[in-house]
């Protein structure tokens, strides 16, 4: 699946992905993906640099969360939906980028 995501990601330039990350993700997830921002800590975002979390989150789940957003158990919005802001290729490129944040062994 990662190969398919990377192939899609190559359609978008690295600058496009970086622009989308900075504009839509970094305020909570941080430039580095660790989620150590004030908004990230408040929302309880996961650390994308953690290999264990990378194994836990599937591409399908990440796509769903980006497109449809996330709510806590009380129905309060934790992450807004981006389906109206990002197309499928942009979402896949962001996931491919996220996959590069965890160190490989």
XYZ file of N, CA, C and O in Angstrom:
420
model
N 0.826 -1.194 0.000
C 0.000 0.000 0.000
C 0.864 1.249 0.000
O 0.539 2.219 -0.648
N 1.952 1.239 0.747
C 2.834 2.406 0.782
C 3.384 2.708 -0.602
O 3.450 3.873 -0.995
N 3.728 1.689 -1.362
C 4.229 1.904 -2.721
C 3.196 2.632 -3.564
O 3.527 3.562 -4.295
N 1.942 2.232 -3.442
C 0.870 2.897 -4.194
C 0.727 4.341 -3.751
O 0.532 5.236 -4.574
N 0.837 4.588 -2.457
C 0.751 5.963 -1.968
C 1.915 6.794 -2.468
O 1.752 7.941 -2.865
N 3.110 6.223 -2.438
C 4.280 6.960 -2.911
C 4.179 7.257 -4.391
O 4.564 8.335 -4.842
N 3.649 6.322 -5.164
C 3.478 6.558 -6.591
C 2.519 7.721 -6.825
O 2.752 8.570 -7.675
N 1.453 7.766 -6.055
C 0.506 8.880 -6.161
C 1.163 10.167 -5.713
O 0.969 11.215 -6.314
N 1.945 10.085 -4.658
C 2.578 11.280 -4.111
C 3.530 11.919 -5.112
O 3.730 13.128 -5.079
N 4.102 11.124 -5.991
C 5.028 11.695 -6.954
C 4.326 12.586 -7.966
O 4.957 13.397 -8.610
N 3.001 12.438 -8.097
C 2.233 13.299 -8.980
C 2.269 14.731 -8.445
O 2.321 15.683 -9.193
N 2.241 14.863 -7.132
C 2.333 16.173 -6.496
C 3.794 16.457 -6.183
O 4.535 15.563 -5.800
N 4.194 17.674 -6.310
C 5.571 18.004 -5.976
C 5.760 18.010 -4.470
O 4.793 18.144 -3.708
N 6.983 17.878 -4.046
C 7.295 17.952 -2.620
C 6.854 19.293 -2.051
O 6.389 19.374 -0.917
N 6.952 20.334 -2.844
C 6.523 21.660 -2.400
C 5.013 21.694 -2.164
O 4.553 22.321 -1.204
N 4.245 21.023 -3.033
C 2.795 20.966 -2.855
C 2.441 20.271 -1.538
O 1.572 20.729 -0.797
N 3.106 19.154 -1.269
C 2.839 18.401 -0.047
C 3.236 19.235 1.162
O 2.479 19.335 2.139
N 4.391 19.867 1.109
C 4.851 20.713 2.220
C 3.889 21.873 2.452
O 3.581 22.218 3.596
N 3.398 22.468 1.379
C 2.446 23.570 1.500
C 1.164 23.087 2.164
O 0.642 23.752 3.065
N 0.657 21.933 1.738
C -0.556 21.381 2.349
C -0.329 21.022 3.814
O -1.186 21.269 4.659
N 0.822 20.435 4.127
C 1.139 20.086 5.518
C 1.178 21.356 6.366
O 0.548 21.413 7.430
N 1.901 22.364 5.895
C 2.025 23.603 6.660
C 0.676 24.293 6.840
O 0.373 24.812 7.912
N -0.137 24.297 5.804
C -1.413 25.005 5.841
C -2.494 24.269 6.628
O -3.351 24.913 7.246
N -2.458 22.948 6.621
C -3.575 22.193 7.172
C -3.245 21.299 8.367
O -4.158 20.926 9.108
N -1.985 20.958 8.552
C -1.642 19.933 9.538
C -0.692 20.412 10.636
O -0.810 19.999 11.788
N 0.250 21.234 10.279
C 1.336 21.590 11.189
C 0.886 22.320 12.445
O 1.541 22.207 13.484
N -0.220 23.041 12.386
C -0.649 23.778 13.577
C -0.958 22.833 14.737
O -0.754 23.208 15.890
N -1.397 21.642 14.450
C -1.643 20.646 15.501
C -0.544 19.589 15.562
O -0.064 19.238 16.628
N -0.175 19.065 14.411
C 0.784 17.960 14.360
C 2.232 18.426 14.424
O 3.130 17.605 14.622
N 2.470 19.715 14.260
C 3.824 20.250 14.282
C 4.520 20.048 12.955
O 4.155 19.163 12.184
N 5.490 20.883 12.684
C 6.270 20.751 11.440
C 6.931 19.380 11.369
O 7.095 18.812 10.303
N 7.324 18.853 12.553
C 8.047 17.585 12.617
C 7.142 16.364 12.786
O 7.607 15.238 12.811
N 5.833 16.573 12.952
C 4.897 15.466 13.099
C 4.779 14.886 14.494
O 4.076 13.903 14.700
N 5.433 15.507 15.467
C 5.415 14.964 16.826
C 4.168 15.340 17.614
O 3.897 14.769 18.661
N 3.426 16.334 17.124
C 2.203 16.738 17.825
C 2.452 17.515 19.092
O 1.577 17.610 19.948
N 3.642 18.084 19.235
C 4.023 18.783 20.461
C 3.642 20.262 20.445
O 4.248 21.059 21.135
N 2.624 20.611 19.689
C 2.138 21.983 19.678
C 1.063 22.131 20.758
O 0.538 21.133 21.261
N 0.726 23.354 21.092
C -0.329 23.581 22.090
C -1.640 22.937 21.610
O -2.301 22.222 22.364
N -1.992 23.190 20.359
C -3.228 22.619 19.819
C -3.151 21.092 19.765
O -4.131 20.406 20.035
N -1.990 20.572 19.417
C -1.808 19.126 19.352
C -1.948 18.464 20.704
O -2.584 17.411 20.837
N -1.355 19.077 21.716
C -1.478 18.518 23.071
C -2.922 18.583 23.548
O -3.421 17.650 24.168
N -3.615 19.688 23.255
C -5.014 19.836 23.651
C -5.888 18.768 22.993
O -6.762 18.189 23.634
N -5.643 18.516 21.714
C -6.438 17.531 20.969
C -5.976 16.099 21.196
O -6.666 15.157 20.810
N -4.808 15.916 21.799
C -4.285 14.571 22.033
C -3.821 13.882 20.765
O -3.985 12.679 20.614
N -3.226 14.666 19.835
C -2.780 14.060 18.582
C -1.639 13.081 18.830
O -0.894 13.205 19.798
N -1.535 12.127 17.948
C -0.503 11.100 18.037
C 0.803 11.593 17.424
O 0.811 12.464 16.561
N 1.882 10.993 17.870
C 3.225 11.318 17.388
C 3.520 10.485 16.144
O 3.704 9.277 16.217
N 3.549 11.150 14.984
C 3.806 10.447 13.723
C 5.248 9.953 13.607
O 5.555 9.168 12.714
N 6.133 10.384 14.478
C 7.513 9.893 14.438
C 7.679 8.597 15.234
O 8.762 8.026 15.244
N 6.625 8.151 15.881
C 6.648 6.928 16.677
C 6.375 5.717 15.775
O 5.276 5.576 15.238
N 7.370 4.840 15.593
C 7.183 3.672 14.722
C 6.004 2.789 15.151
O 5.324 2.217 14.305
N 5.756 2.684 16.447
C 4.636 1.865 16.922
C 3.303 2.450 16.439
O 2.412 1.711 16.014
N 3.179 3.763 16.482
C 1.943 4.375 15.993
C 1.829 4.219 14.482
O 0.747 3.972 13.965
N 2.941 4.336 13.794
C 2.922 4.160 12.335
C 2.410 2.768 11.957
O 1.683 2.612 10.982
N 2.776 1.761 12.747
C 2.299 0.401 12.476
C 0.813 0.272 12.789
O 0.100 -0.497 12.150
N 0.352 1.029 13.783
C -1.029 0.934 14.250
C -2.023 1.566 13.270
O -3.111 1.037 13.067
N -1.667 2.690 12.682
C -2.618 3.416 11.824
C -2.513 2.919 10.389
O -1.438 2.922 9.796
N -3.614 2.466 9.861
C -3.629 1.996 8.472
C -3.826 3.185 7.540
O -4.303 4.248 7.955
N -3.473 2.994 6.290
C -3.686 4.048 5.300
C -5.177 4.362 5.185
O -5.569 5.528 5.105
N -6.012 3.332 5.202
C -7.456 3.536 5.087
C -7.994 4.364 6.251
O -8.816 5.262 6.063
N -7.514 4.087 7.447
C -7.955 4.847 8.621
C -7.476 6.289 8.529
O -8.226 7.220 8.836
N -6.238 6.486 8.092
C -5.706 7.842 7.946
C -6.497 8.627 6.904
O -6.820 9.806 7.109
N -6.825 7.980 5.790
C -7.631 8.636 4.754
C -8.975 9.049 5.336
O -9.418 10.186 5.145
N -9.617 8.146 6.050
C -10.914 8.446 6.655
C -10.805 9.617 7.628
O -11.650 10.518 7.615
N -9.790 9.617 8.473
C -9.639 10.684 9.456
C -9.376 12.031 8.793
O -9.927 13.047 9.220
N -8.558 12.051 7.762
C -8.278 13.308 7.077
C -9.532 13.808 6.367
O -9.895 14.985 6.476
N -10.192 12.930 5.656
C -11.371 13.352 4.890
C -12.560 13.712 5.775
O -13.268 14.679 5.510
N -12.819 12.917 6.802
C -14.033 13.058 7.597
C -13.830 13.692 8.962
O -14.801 13.926 9.673
N -12.582 13.929 9.342
C -12.309 14.504 10.650
C -12.447 13.471 11.747
O -12.676 12.284 11.494
N -12.313 13.953 12.975
C -12.399 13.065 14.135
C -13.169 13.767 15.246
O -13.057 14.976 15.414
N -13.908 12.975 16.007
C -14.631 13.485 17.162
C -14.246 12.651 18.377
O -13.896 11.478 18.245
N -14.315 13.262 19.555
C -14.051 12.491 20.762
C -15.293 11.699 21.145
O -16.321 11.752 20.455
N -15.233 10.976 22.232
C -16.347 10.103 22.635
C -17.628 10.877 22.933
O -18.716 10.315 22.900
N -17.498 12.183 23.215
C -18.664 13.019 23.491
C -19.178 13.732 22.245
O -20.098 14.537 22.326
N -18.561 13.446 21.102
C -18.989 14.059 19.851
C -18.362 15.411 19.566
O -18.703 16.061 18.581
N -17.427 15.825 20.410
C -16.743 17.101 20.197
C -15.651 16.924 19.132
O -14.904 15.953 19.154
N -15.580 17.872 18.221
C -14.601 17.792 17.137
C -13.177 17.854 17.673
O -12.817 18.764 18.408
N -12.382 16.826 17.310
C -10.959 16.803 17.644
C -10.128 17.236 16.445
O -9.063 17.808 16.600
N -10.617 16.903 15.256
C -9.936 17.277 14.020
C -11.003 17.547 12.975
O -11.918 16.737 12.797
N -10.871 18.679 12.309
C -11.872 19.000 11.299
C -11.663 18.154 10.050
O -10.575 17.623 9.811
N -12.716 18.032 9.280
C -12.690 17.272 8.029
C -12.066 18.117 6.924
O -12.255 19.329 6.875
N -11.329 17.450 6.051
C -10.665 18.142 4.949
C -11.138 17.663 3.581
O -10.528 17.998 2.568
N -12.226 16.901 3.532
C -12.722 16.374 2.262
C -13.051 17.489 1.273
O -12.879 17.315 0.062
N -13.475 18.623 1.782
C -13.825 19.733 0.895
C -12.629 20.623 0.564
O -12.726 21.507 -0.274
N -11.498 20.345 1.198
C -10.313 21.179 1.013
C -9.187 20.466 0.260
O -8.401 21.102 -0.436
N -9.095 19.146 0.443
C -8.017 18.356 -0.161
C -8.607 17.271 -1.058
O -9.531 16.567 -0.657
N -8.042 17.126 -2.258
C -8.516 16.056 -3.133
C -7.838 14.732 -2.757
O -6.944 14.699 -1.899
N -8.259 13.654 -3.396
C -7.745 12.323 -3.044
C -6.226 12.231 -3.186
O -5.560 11.644 -2.336
N -5.681 12.802 -4.253
C -4.233 12.750 -4.450
C -3.496 13.527 -3.362
O -2.437 13.098 -2.895
N -4.049 14.648 -2.949
C -3.416 15.439 -1.885
C -3.456 14.686 -0.557
O -2.467 14.696 0.194
N -4.554 14.020 -0.264
C -4.664 13.228 0.960
C -3.647 12.085 0.934
O -2.918 11.862 1.901
N -3.573 11.373 -0.176
C -2.615 10.268 -0.296
C -1.184 10.764 -0.187
O -0.332 10.105 0.424
N -0.895 11.919 -0.739
C 0.452 12.485 -0.647
C 0.787 12.861 0.795
O 1.919 12.656 1.246
N -0.187 13.380 1.535
C 0.047 13.691 2.944
C 0.333 12.423 3.741
O 1.225 12.411 4.598
N -0.387 11.357 3.452
C -0.142 10.103 4.160
C 1.237 9.552 3.811
O 1.965 9.073 4.683
N 1.625 9.641 2.556
C 2.967 9.207 2.172
C 4.019 10.034 2.916
O 5.023 9.490 3.376
N 3.770 11.331 3.071
C 4.683 12.186 3.824
C 4.735 11.745 5.291
O 5.822 11.627 5.867
N 3.574 11.507 5.877
C 3.516 11.075 7.274
C 4.332 9.801 7.471
O 5.020 9.634 8.469
N 4.277 8.905 6.499
C 5.012 7.646 6.603
C 6.527 7.861 6.612
O 7.270 7.003 7.075
N 6.989 8.998 6.122
C 8.435 9.265 6.125
C 8.911 9.823 7.468
O 10.121 9.939 7.680
N 8.002 10.159 8.363
C 8.380 10.820 9.610
C 8.935 9.874 10.676
O 9.683 10.301 11.538
N 8.566 8.603 10.631
C 9.069 7.648 11.606
C 10.399 7.084 11.143
O 10.572 6.773 9.970
N 11.333 6.969 12.065
C 12.618 6.377 11.693
C 12.463 4.911 11.296
O 11.617 4.216 11.851
N 13.208 4.503 10.310
C 13.163 3.103 9.886
C 14.364 2.372 10.459
O 15.415 2.957 10.695
N 14.160 1.104 10.663
C 15.252 0.288 11.223
C 15.644 -0.785 10.266
O 14.963 -1.205 9.443
